[in-house]
Each structure stands twice: as structure tokens, then as C-alpha cells.
Amino acid sequence: MITLSDSVQQWLLVAALALPLLGAAAALLPAPPGLRGAGGPDRDVLRHGVTVTGAVLVATLVLAAAFDHDQPAAVQAETDVSWIPALNIRMHLGIDGISLPLLVLTALLTFLCALYSYFRPPTGAHTPGPRAFVALLLLLETGMLATFAVLDLVLFFLAFETVLVPMYFLIARWGNGAERAAAAWKFVLFTVLGSVLMLLGLLLIGVRAGTFDMIALADAHGTGLTRGTQLIAVLAIGLGFAIKTPMWPLHSWLPDAHTAAPTVGSVLLAGVLLKMGTYGFVRIVLPAAPEGMHTFAPYLAAFAVAGIIYGSLACLALVLPTPANGAARFLPHPGEGRDLKRLIAYSSVGHMGFVLLGIATLTHTGVNGALFANVAHGLITGLLFFLVGALKDRTGSTDVDTLAGREGGALYARAPRFGGLLAFAAVASLGLPGLAGFWGELLALLGSFHPADGLSRPAFLTYLAVAAVGTLLTAAYLLLVVRRVCMGPRPADDVPALADLRGFEYAAFGPLVALILLAGLWPAVLLNLTDPVVQNLLPGAVR
């Protein structure tokens, strides 16, 4: 740990938010003569993206190193100045034990995406050049980082919505397949609907409570808000977050978006954007409207476990071999194909179900599990989407049957390090003990065993049993992915060679592997940060 003054920490946080925004504007301008390098303007702007995201990552790491771990529940690096006095809206920024891990995760994944894009820029017949791509990537980073750093409801909404435009263009212009424009529109329409509901709920809480400040609302714990106000606010905000998380049955935009998105778009969509809704549940809904949340918690848990089972069954349908006679077989949506990116998208519906289940228990154990699973899912699914993108570069396909066939399978024999890393990511995703995916799901299940006072224990024990079945189904489909894609006999000599991991791929994937191992073997590194904050947000709740 390093020691920095409060003012230096404040400026570091402001710089982390401002640098990508300024970098996005600079990416649209020609590089100054002294900064031009080999490869022409396209390489210059891609290098610019790596430099800016690297600087942001350094700033967040210094913030993490200077963070006072003895007081993780206290807001640090805080800036609080009046912005719109007439509406009592303040420019309130700061980090604590639940926002810091997500801030660092966002900076890390964006840097790795920029690094990966430097060596493998998105290309296509009608793909714009990298200048707009880098600008949109940096604008997207600004919105993601701000979402986890702001402490005012209006600023939170604005930051949340900032990500929609760049992600739309990343999917529509740099995506894959003929349906990328339709997938991008579906993403925007669903999330804008969620935004409208979320805004109404946030305004209701802010107006009725007399403040939009998240810290003041959390300290009040619903004081000054009637039961009816809390119920309406939780319903509106909860539906908005449920669409953005996404929760079954409001998830249908996610598989299409992931299938069409470029590799870096899928990494950031799964690794960061899905976390913004669940973070909002913990940061805003739980402390500000506890009575309303208590009323809706059993229903949230029911939808969460339904999503766990649905997501697992959908993945099984996508990974099972096509019958030899060509007979029709169930797919989540007829005619959608057996795309590996789509499979990982459905797996996210299941994994985020565990996050929502942990939140719904209203216990310290369950909410800590949800926050842990948020970070773990970002690391693991980010790695999975990187690997699938690299696999498509090598084979030209992400279709499971094609990857399992003569031209694409047997990764252990054809590219052993690549195949081993894909298997590692798969077993991390299924929750193997010792890896990051294990602890979040375990804590969510333990929270369901002893839910908060006033919640039906028989109901939550039922949810626990159903979710436990989901863990078995998750193991089944992920092991089938490993079996079909990685295993098999050594291919014939006439099958084209498959490149193993390259140097830049080690650089892009290595940090995620290290963090998955670190979080799995030393879960206290996250739990010691989140638990004191959770105790403040849920005073009096059971462990």
C-alpha cells in the first residue's frame, strides 16, 4: 500500500474518468508529427488507444494501492461539488470497497481489449477505419468507469446511458454477420426501455427523499419514503436493472448482441456492462428502499433461479451434437444455430442468475457472494470471449458443430496451449473450487440457506435446490464444450495447421488467468473489501 494525500487521490479518480473522454476526442484528430510511428495513421490511432487505456489502468491501480483497506466502507478519493443547485444535483464522485474492484476490472478489460485490437483490429467489407473504433471504445470506457465512480442518482443515470451509443455502433458497424444491425437495434431498444423505467424510479426516490445523493440515501435506509413509494421505486428501478443485467425472461437481446458483436464488444458487454445493473441493485435499491426490496425479494429470487435453469438448458441444447439423421432438436430460438458465442451469452444469463439470487437473500453472505460473482464473471467470461474470438480467427467459425469437426476440433492435439487455456476458462466458469467462479455461487447458495428475517425460508430452500441443479447442468454443458472442441484424435496430415497461442495473446489473456487464480485461491482479497460496505448498506441483516 502507498500513501497519497486526499487531494492527489481525488485528482487520480478525476483523471481516470477524464482521460478516456479526452482520448476519444483526440483519436478523431491526426497524430502530431512527433507521435507518428510505423504502420501509418491506422496503427497510430490503435497505439493511441493502448496508450490512453494503459494510462487509465495505471491510475486505477495507483488508486487501489493507495486505498485505505482498514476503512473500506468509507468513501475515498471523494469529490463533492455543486453541479445544478436548483435541482440539488451534485458532482459527487468517490470509491469504496464495492466500487473499487469494478473500477479496476473495467480499466483492465478495456486496456486488454485495446491491446488485442492493436494486433487484431476488427475488419470487414463495410467496416469503418480504426479511428472511430478507438474513439468509441474510449467513450465506452468513460461511461463504464463513471457508472462505478459517481455517487449521485442523476449522474449515475447519465453515466449508465453513456455506454449505449458506443456499444450500438461497435455492434452495428464492427460486428459479425448480416444481422448485426438488427442485433444492435434490439440491444438499444431493450436497454432504452430499461432506462426509462430506471429514470422514473430514480427520480421518484430523489424527489421524495429530498436528495439525489447515494450516500445520504444509504444512510437514511428508507427513512422519509413511504411503503408505497418504495414499492413503486423498486418495481421501476428493478425492472430497468433486470433488463440491463439481464434477468430471464428479459434477456432475449443478449444472445443476439453477443453473436453479432466483435470480440472486444463481447468482452466488455459481458465483463462490465452486465455488472452495472447488479451494482445498481446493491448500491441504490437495497439501502434506499429496504422495505420495497424486502417485498419483491422472493419474486426476484424466483426469476433468478428460473434464469439459472433456462440458461443451462439453452447451453445444453446448443452444445449437444446434431443427430446423425439430421432430425430437428430443441434450440432456445429456432433457426439460431449453435454458435459458441451465443452459448456463452446464455451461460451469462445463468451466472447472473446466481448474482441476483445472492442479492435477493438480503443477507451479508448472499450480497457479498453476488459482488464476488460479479467480478469473477467479468474475468472468466472476458477470457472466454477473447478465446472464442481467437478461435474464430484461426478456424473462420464459431459454430460448435464446425469447431468439433474435422477442420476445427482436437485443440489439445493441434494447439495444446490454446486448448488447455480454453479448458481452464471452461472449468473456471463451471465453478471449480480453487478458481474465481466457485466462491460467488457458493456464497449465494449459503445466503439462500438462511435468508433475511421475514423471508420465507422454505421458499428460499427450494430456490437453493433448484440453483444447485443449475450448477450440475452448468458443469454438463461446459464439459461438453471441452469434450467436443478440445478433445479428439489427432487430425489427418491434410488438415491445415492451427496456430497456438501467440505473444500478444499471452499478454492479453495472461492477466485474466492470474486474477482468476488469485480470486479463487485468496477470496479474502475481495471479500475484505466488500463486506464492511455491505454491513453498512444492510444494517441488522443476518450474516
XYZ file of C-alpha atoms in Angstrom:
543
model
C 0.000 0.000 0.000
C 1.188 3.523 -0.785
C 0.209 6.736 0.966
C -1.276 9.593 -1.051
C -2.980 12.742 0.144
C -6.750 13.058 -0.277
C -6.335 15.704 -2.967
C -3.999 13.503 -5.015
C -6.469 10.615 -4.814
C -9.279 12.944 -5.889
C -7.318 14.067 -8.942
C -6.388 10.482 -9.801
C -10.054 9.475 -9.870
C -10.994 12.537 -11.920
C -8.113 11.808 -14.296
C -9.243 8.187 -14.694
C -12.655 9.461 -15.825
C -11.416 12.353 -17.946
C -8.526 10.677 -19.777
C -10.614 8.306 -21.928
C -13.049 11.114 -22.782
C -10.211 13.391 -23.887
C -8.571 10.448 -25.613
C -11.747 9.756 -27.563
C -11.729 13.301 -28.905
C -8.008 13.111 -29.691
C -8.485 9.814 -31.569
C -10.532 11.651 -34.194
C -7.623 14.017 -34.907
C -4.447 13.264 -36.888
C -1.467 12.228 -34.768
C 1.100 15.009 -34.189
C 4.279 14.579 -36.262
C 6.359 13.588 -33.250
C 3.967 10.769 -32.318
C 3.657 9.139 -35.713
C 5.086 5.653 -35.938
C 5.483 2.794 -38.336
C 2.385 1.400 -39.982
C 0.657 4.631 -40.920
C -2.287 6.513 -39.382
C -4.284 3.359 -38.613
C -1.533 1.942 -36.420
C -1.049 5.353 -34.811
C -4.632 5.548 -33.625
C -4.638 1.942 -32.387
C -1.436 2.712 -30.486
C -3.172 5.780 -29.077
C -5.957 3.564 -27.739
C -3.460 1.281 -25.991
C -1.646 4.292 -24.502
C -4.760 6.004 -23.132
C -6.340 2.852 -21.708
C -2.960 1.911 -20.237
C -2.713 5.287 -18.507
C -6.233 4.847 -17.104
C -5.331 1.376 -15.838
C -2.240 2.766 -14.112
C -4.355 5.490 -12.461
C -6.869 2.943 -11.128
C -4.094 0.647 -9.892
C -2.484 3.547 -8.020
C -5.892 4.338 -6.514
C -6.192 0.699 -5.446
C -2.701 0.760 -3.940
C -3.462 3.971 -2.031
C -6.895 2.750 -0.877
C -7.210 2.560 2.913
C -8.046 -1.116 3.395
C -8.654 -0.535 7.094
C -11.708 1.575 6.196
C -13.182 0.054 3.004
C -16.681 1.246 3.916
C -15.574 4.894 3.876
C -15.845 6.842 0.629
C -12.330 7.674 -0.555
C -10.899 9.855 -3.332
C -14.076 11.880 -2.852
C -15.070 14.953 -4.844
C -18.328 16.662 -3.896
C -19.200 19.980 -5.518
C -22.489 21.556 -6.526
C -23.410 20.988 -10.188
C -27.085 22.041 -10.631
C -28.065 23.833 -7.386
C -31.680 24.391 -8.444
C -32.245 20.627 -8.575
C -29.886 19.777 -5.708
C -27.707 17.713 -8.074
C -24.048 17.482 -7.128
C -20.885 16.341 -8.887
C -20.252 13.673 -6.285
C -17.501 11.135 -7.056
C -15.805 8.570 -4.859
C -14.902 4.919 -4.392
C -15.345 2.363 -1.647
C -14.958 -1.385 -1.226
C -17.665 -2.374 -3.702
C -16.886 0.132 -6.454
C -13.078 -0.162 -6.416
C -12.895 -3.772 -7.725
C -15.309 -2.973 -10.543
C -13.395 0.196 -11.410
C -10.132 -1.742 -11.717
C -11.857 -4.577 -13.630
C -13.252 -2.066 -16.130
C -9.892 -0.385 -16.673
C -8.134 -3.746 -17.044
C -10.599 -5.237 -19.542
C -10.640 -2.062 -21.642
C -6.838 -1.989 -21.759
C -6.698 -5.656 -22.757
C -9.306 -5.006 -25.464
C -7.260 -2.096 -26.822
C -4.108 -4.233 -26.751
C -5.852 -7.114 -28.517
C -7.294 -4.729 -31.122
C -3.845 -3.322 -31.844
C -2.799 -6.729 -33.165
C -6.235 -7.896 -34.371
C -8.270 -4.813 -35.351
C -11.884 -5.546 -36.336
C -12.148 -5.813 -40.114
C -14.857 -6.385 -42.675
C -16.109 -5.392 -46.086
C -18.011 -2.369 -44.792
C -16.118 -1.750 -41.549
C -15.064 1.850 -40.883
C -11.433 2.539 -40.073
C -9.906 2.224 -36.608
C -10.129 5.939 -35.811
C -13.842 5.829 -34.998
C -13.411 2.410 -33.372
C -10.843 3.696 -30.876
C -12.883 6.834 -30.162
C -15.976 4.747 -29.411
C -14.001 2.317 -27.266
C -12.658 5.197 -25.154
C -16.099 6.821 -24.881
C -17.467 3.472 -23.751
C -14.745 3.284 -21.093
C -15.696 6.737 -19.831
C -19.306 5.698 -19.264
C -18.385 2.395 -17.633
C -15.887 3.916 -15.217
C -18.201 6.800 -14.331
C -21.030 4.388 -13.500
C -18.940 2.892 -10.699
C -17.444 6.195 -9.511
C -20.428 8.568 -9.268
C -22.463 8.925 -6.089
C -25.420 10.965 -7.375
C -28.527 9.339 -8.860
C -28.732 11.690 -11.836
C -25.035 11.321 -12.622
C -25.412 7.554 -12.287
C -28.196 7.561 -14.868
C -26.216 9.744 -17.269
C -23.129 7.569 -16.942
C -25.207 4.425 -17.363
C -26.699 5.741 -20.576
C -23.381 6.932 -21.994
C -22.436 3.347 -22.829
C -25.422 2.729 -25.120
C -24.308 4.771 -28.133
C -20.741 3.433 -28.449
C -21.850 -0.158 -27.872
C -24.554 0.213 -30.526
C -22.020 1.341 -33.129
C -19.462 -1.299 -32.101
C -22.069 -3.983 -32.788
C -23.686 -2.417 -35.854
C -20.535 -1.298 -37.690
C -17.784 -3.653 -36.490
C -19.932 -6.677 -35.729
C -20.255 -10.029 -37.472
C -22.964 -11.396 -39.736
C -25.810 -9.943 -41.723
C -27.964 -9.498 -38.599
C -25.567 -7.219 -36.743
C -27.626 -4.071 -37.382
C -30.802 -5.779 -36.151
C -28.960 -7.072 -33.069
C -27.654 -3.576 -32.337
C -31.139 -2.081 -32.598
C -32.534 -4.805 -30.356
C -29.839 -4.018 -27.788
C -30.694 -0.314 -27.858
C -34.482 -0.726 -27.769
C -34.420 -3.115 -24.825
C -31.931 -1.087 -22.831
C -33.634 2.232 -23.558
C -36.885 0.751 -22.247
C -34.991 -0.239 -19.123
C -33.547 3.258 -18.935
C -36.966 4.913 -18.962
C -38.183 2.720 -16.112
C -34.957 3.216 -14.178
C -35.091 7.013 -14.570
C -38.661 7.188 -13.285
C -37.751 5.180 -10.218
C -34.590 7.180 -9.523
C -36.455 10.488 -9.827
C -39.194 9.219 -7.522
C -36.671 8.314 -4.825
C -34.688 11.533 -5.220
C -37.702 13.853 -5.177
C -39.484 12.131 -2.291
C -36.313 11.798 -0.191
C -35.204 15.364 -0.950
C -31.764 14.313 -2.174
C -30.156 12.510 -5.087
C -27.013 11.726 -3.100
C -26.443 7.965 -2.844
C -24.534 8.198 0.429
C -27.284 10.219 2.110
C -29.925 7.811 0.803
C -27.952 4.808 2.049
C -27.529 6.387 5.494
C -31.281 7.100 5.687
C -32.203 3.457 4.889
C -35.602 4.395 3.530
C -36.465 6.992 6.157
C -38.847 9.549 4.655
C -40.059 7.182 1.932
C -43.455 5.606 2.417
C -44.030 1.925 1.747
C -45.962 2.749 -1.421
C -43.160 4.969 -2.718
C -40.599 2.256 -2.052
C -42.690 -0.398 -3.803
C -43.144 1.723 -6.929
C -39.483 2.769 -6.954
C -38.186 -0.794 -6.533
C -40.525 -2.068 -9.237
C -39.458 0.617 -11.724
C -35.731 0.584 -10.965
C -35.698 -3.192 -10.573
C -37.282 -3.757 -13.981
C -34.806 -1.356 -15.537
C -31.850 -3.125 -13.959
C -33.356 -6.541 -14.753
C -33.371 -5.702 -18.466
C -29.788 -4.492 -18.340
C -28.462 -7.375 -16.192
C -30.222 -9.235 -17.996
C -32.681 -11.337 -16.000
C -34.838 -14.062 -17.520
C -37.264 -13.531 -19.299
C -35.959 -10.050 -20.245
C -32.711 -11.463 -21.638
C -33.565 -12.048 -25.294
C -31.447 -9.117 -26.550
C -28.245 -10.574 -25.071
C -27.575 -13.657 -27.276
C -28.147 -11.665 -30.465
C -25.889 -8.837 -29.283
C -23.075 -11.205 -28.302
C -23.312 -13.220 -31.509
C -23.079 -10.095 -33.661
C -20.570 -8.105 -31.579
C -16.842 -8.036 -32.359
C -14.588 -9.774 -29.861
C -13.831 -6.670 -27.798
C -17.514 -5.713 -27.805
C -18.467 -9.105 -26.372
C -15.703 -8.909 -23.753
C -16.848 -5.516 -22.466
C -20.553 -6.288 -22.761
C -20.220 -9.439 -20.652
C -17.337 -8.304 -18.475
C -18.601 -4.852 -17.482
C -21.977 -3.787 -18.867
C -23.882 -6.701 -17.321
C -22.392 -5.770 -13.933
C -23.764 -2.243 -13.988
C -27.333 -3.355 -13.281
C -26.451 -5.675 -10.390
C -24.140 -2.996 -8.967
C -27.095 -0.605 -9.077
C -29.234 -3.070 -7.116
C -26.655 -3.180 -4.306
C -25.605 0.471 -4.377
C -29.044 2.078 -4.748
C -32.045 -0.216 -4.328
C -31.031 -2.264 -1.273
C -30.175 0.661 1.042
C -32.521 3.353 -0.291
C -35.730 1.287 -0.394
C -35.267 -1.634 2.032
C -38.976 -2.212 2.659
C -39.807 -2.338 -1.027
C -36.853 -4.620 -1.704
C -37.972 -6.954 1.084
C -41.387 -7.265 -0.564
C -40.029 -8.069 -4.022
C -37.049 -10.215 -2.938
C -38.865 -13.595 -3.216
C -40.017 -12.782 -6.751
C -36.535 -11.646 -7.744
C -35.133 -14.928 -6.413
C -37.737 -16.942 -8.344
C -36.848 -15.254 -11.627
C -33.145 -15.655 -10.805
C -33.321 -19.437 -10.396
C -35.561 -19.718 -13.467
C -32.794 -17.949 -15.388
C -30.176 -20.332 -13.986
C -32.087 -23.370 -15.256
C -33.133 -21.783 -18.546
C -29.631 -20.587 -19.354
C -28.145 -24.006 -18.597
C -30.715 -25.893 -20.675
C -30.254 -23.478 -23.571
C -26.494 -24.069 -23.455
C -27.002 -27.834 -23.404
C -29.204 -27.574 -26.470
C -26.526 -25.565 -28.262
C -23.618 -27.876 -27.448
C -25.169 -31.321 -27.913
C -24.188 -32.908 -31.246
C -26.584 -32.653 -34.159
C -28.327 -36.035 -34.609
C -26.801 -38.152 -37.372
C -30.146 -38.388 -39.164
C -30.475 -34.594 -39.157
C -33.624 -34.714 -37.039
C -34.819 -31.459 -35.542
C -33.747 -30.772 -31.978
C -34.754 -28.153 -29.442
C -32.951 -24.833 -29.632
C -33.704 -21.800 -27.448
C -34.880 -19.973 -30.576
C -35.486 -21.942 -33.782
C -33.023 -21.319 -36.588
C -30.451 -19.513 -34.456
C -27.673 -22.072 -34.961
C -25.183 -23.491 -32.478
C -22.840 -20.540 -32.122
C -20.269 -20.746 -29.310
C -20.604 -17.015 -28.616
C -24.351 -17.486 -28.269
C -23.716 -20.347 -25.860
C -21.527 -18.147 -23.653
C -24.241 -15.465 -23.768
C -26.832 -17.935 -22.468
C -24.359 -19.064 -19.830
C -24.206 -15.435 -18.675
C -27.967 -15.493 -18.107
C -27.411 -18.407 -15.739
C -24.389 -16.945 -13.994
C -26.058 -13.587 -13.480
C -28.978 -15.547 -12.008
C -26.675 -16.505 -9.128
C -25.801 -12.835 -8.662
C -29.488 -11.877 -8.473
C -30.217 -14.796 -6.139
C -27.497 -13.599 -3.769
C -28.936 -10.082 -3.797
C -32.457 -11.405 -3.194
C -31.435 -13.155 0.037
C -30.893 -9.704 1.629
C -28.106 -11.209 3.762
C -24.492 -10.179 4.127
C -23.384 -13.589 2.857
C -25.609 -13.530 -0.201
C -24.845 -9.941 -1.218
C -21.101 -10.480 -0.740
C -21.451 -13.550 -2.937
C -23.226 -11.505 -5.577
C -20.471 -8.879 -5.590
C -17.785 -11.568 -5.741
C -19.594 -13.346 -8.591
C -19.822 -10.033 -10.457
C -16.047 -9.692 -10.567
C -15.439 -13.402 -11.171
C -17.879 -13.493 -14.091
C -16.214 -10.452 -15.633
C -12.799 -12.120 -15.517
C -13.901 -15.568 -16.686
C -16.373 -14.563 -19.375
C -13.995 -11.905 -20.660
C -11.376 -14.634 -21.088
C -13.897 -16.946 -22.777
C -14.914 -14.333 -25.330
C -11.281 -13.494 -26.047
C -10.592 -17.181 -26.686
C -13.629 -17.674 -28.896
C -12.634 -14.623 -30.933
C -9.109 -16.003 -31.313
C -10.558 -19.381 -32.277
C -12.657 -17.758 -34.985
C -9.533 -16.018 -36.333
C -7.928 -19.441 -36.667
C -10.839 -21.530 -37.975
C -13.187 -18.951 -39.508
C -16.155 -20.197 -37.480
C -17.740 -20.157 -34.028
C -20.293 -22.874 -34.838
C -19.997 -25.663 -32.262
C -20.543 -28.469 -34.791
C -17.926 -26.975 -37.114
C -15.433 -26.478 -34.295
C -15.993 -30.074 -33.209
C -15.495 -31.386 -36.746
C -12.500 -32.375 -38.758
C -11.365 -28.821 -39.531
C -11.808 -27.270 -36.102
C -11.660 -29.779 -33.239
C -8.950 -31.614 -31.321
C -7.377 -28.446 -29.943
C -5.321 -30.435 -27.456
C -3.543 -32.102 -30.370
C -3.452 -29.187 -32.810
C -2.800 -26.246 -30.443
C -2.203 -27.678 -26.960
C -1.624 -24.407 -25.101
C -4.697 -22.806 -26.693
C -6.807 -25.891 -25.962
C -5.568 -26.040 -22.387
C -6.424 -22.384 -21.810
C -9.925 -22.854 -23.236
C -10.435 -25.827 -20.907
C -9.165 -23.732 -17.979
C -11.681 -20.972 -18.739
C -14.485 -23.536 -19.046
C -13.806 -25.215 -15.699
C -13.433 -21.787 -14.072
C -16.864 -20.883 -15.447
C -18.469 -24.048 -14.068
C -17.287 -23.106 -10.567
C -14.374 -25.456 -9.920
C -13.080 -24.964 -6.343
C -9.835 -23.028 -6.317
C -10.898 -20.764 -9.183
C -12.809 -17.480 -9.062
C -16.175 -18.844 -10.220
C -16.593 -21.038 -7.135
C -16.941 -18.539 -4.298
C -19.672 -16.273 -5.602
C -22.040 -19.143 -6.370
C -21.281 -20.849 -3.043
C -21.996 -17.686 -1.039
C -25.223 -17.044 -2.967
C -26.382 -20.571 -2.117
C -25.360 -20.172 1.544
C -27.308 -16.934 1.696
C -30.369 -18.784 0.375
C -29.994 -21.352 3.172
C -30.552 -18.608 5.774
C -32.355 -15.696 4.062
C -33.123 -12.410 5.790
C -35.668 -12.294 8.582
C -39.217 -12.152 7.238
C -38.437 -14.007 4.018
C -39.867 -17.493 3.574
C -37.130 -19.987 4.373
C -38.949 -22.914 2.678
C -39.209 -20.862 -0.499
C -35.522 -19.972 -0.449
C -34.545 -23.568 0.324
C -36.479 -24.514 -2.801
C -34.607 -21.847 -4.750
C -31.343 -23.221 -3.337
C -32.190 -26.742 -4.522
C -33.144 -25.537 -7.997
C -29.981 -23.424 -8.273
C -27.900 -26.408 -7.155
C -29.358 -28.400 -10.054
C -28.307 -25.485 -12.251
C -24.687 -25.915 -11.134
C -24.810 -29.541 -12.318
C -26.271 -28.523 -15.671
C -23.596 -25.834 -15.969
C -20.873 -28.417 -15.419
C -22.516 -30.677 -18.008
C -22.585 -28.193 -20.884
C -19.161 -26.713 -20.209
C -17.547 -30.138 -20.028
C -19.310 -30.984 -23.287
C -17.752 -27.873 -24.837
C -14.326 -29.079 -23.723
C -15.063 -32.602 -24.961
C -16.252 -31.525 -28.381
C -13.859 -28.668 -29.131
C -10.653 -29.605 -27.316
C -10.578 -33.409 -27.372
C -10.490 -35.917 -30.192
C -7.958 -37.866 -32.233
C -5.037 -36.165 -33.896
C -6.267 -34.870 -37.283
C -5.024 -36.232 -40.581
C -1.981 -34.712 -42.256
C -4.112 -32.920 -44.849
C -5.930 -30.853 -42.198
C -4.498 -27.296 -42.122
C -2.249 -26.431 -39.189
C -3.692 -24.401 -36.340
C -1.558 -21.696 -34.695
C -1.032 -21.994 -30.957
C -1.058 -19.021 -28.581
C 0.877 -16.022 -29.866
C 2.858 -13.479 -27.882
C 0.186 -10.753 -27.849
C -2.420 -13.330 -26.805
C -0.315 -14.274 -23.793
C -0.213 -10.572 -22.922
C -3.992 -10.136 -23.339
C -5.105 -13.371 -21.673
C -2.404 -13.794 -19.006
C -3.647 -11.126 -16.539
C -7.138 -12.648 -16.564
C -5.764 -16.127 -15.856
C -3.668 -14.787 -12.972
C -6.616 -12.935 -11.423
C -8.939 -15.939 -11.789
C -6.404 -17.982 -9.836
C -5.808 -15.218 -7.280
C -9.518 -14.693 -6.554
C -10.094 -18.446 -6.364
C -7.223 -19.193 -4.004
C -7.446 -15.978 -1.948
C -11.120 -14.880 -1.886
C -10.459 -12.588 1.079
C -8.773 -10.148 -1.298
C -12.283 -9.213 -2.499
C -14.442 -10.134 0.485
C -12.428 -7.962 2.886
C -13.246 -5.013 0.632
C -16.944 -5.672 0.098
C -18.105 -6.996 3.484
C -17.748 -3.767 5.534
C -19.659 -1.853 2.856
C -22.393 -4.489 2.730
C -22.766 -4.309 6.509
C -23.379 -0.565 6.203
C -25.833 -0.985 3.338
C -27.751 -3.759 5.148
C -27.620 -2.892 8.851
C -29.168 -5.545 11.063
C -29.235 -8.167 8.326
C -28.151 -11.709 9.144
C -24.697 -12.822 8.156
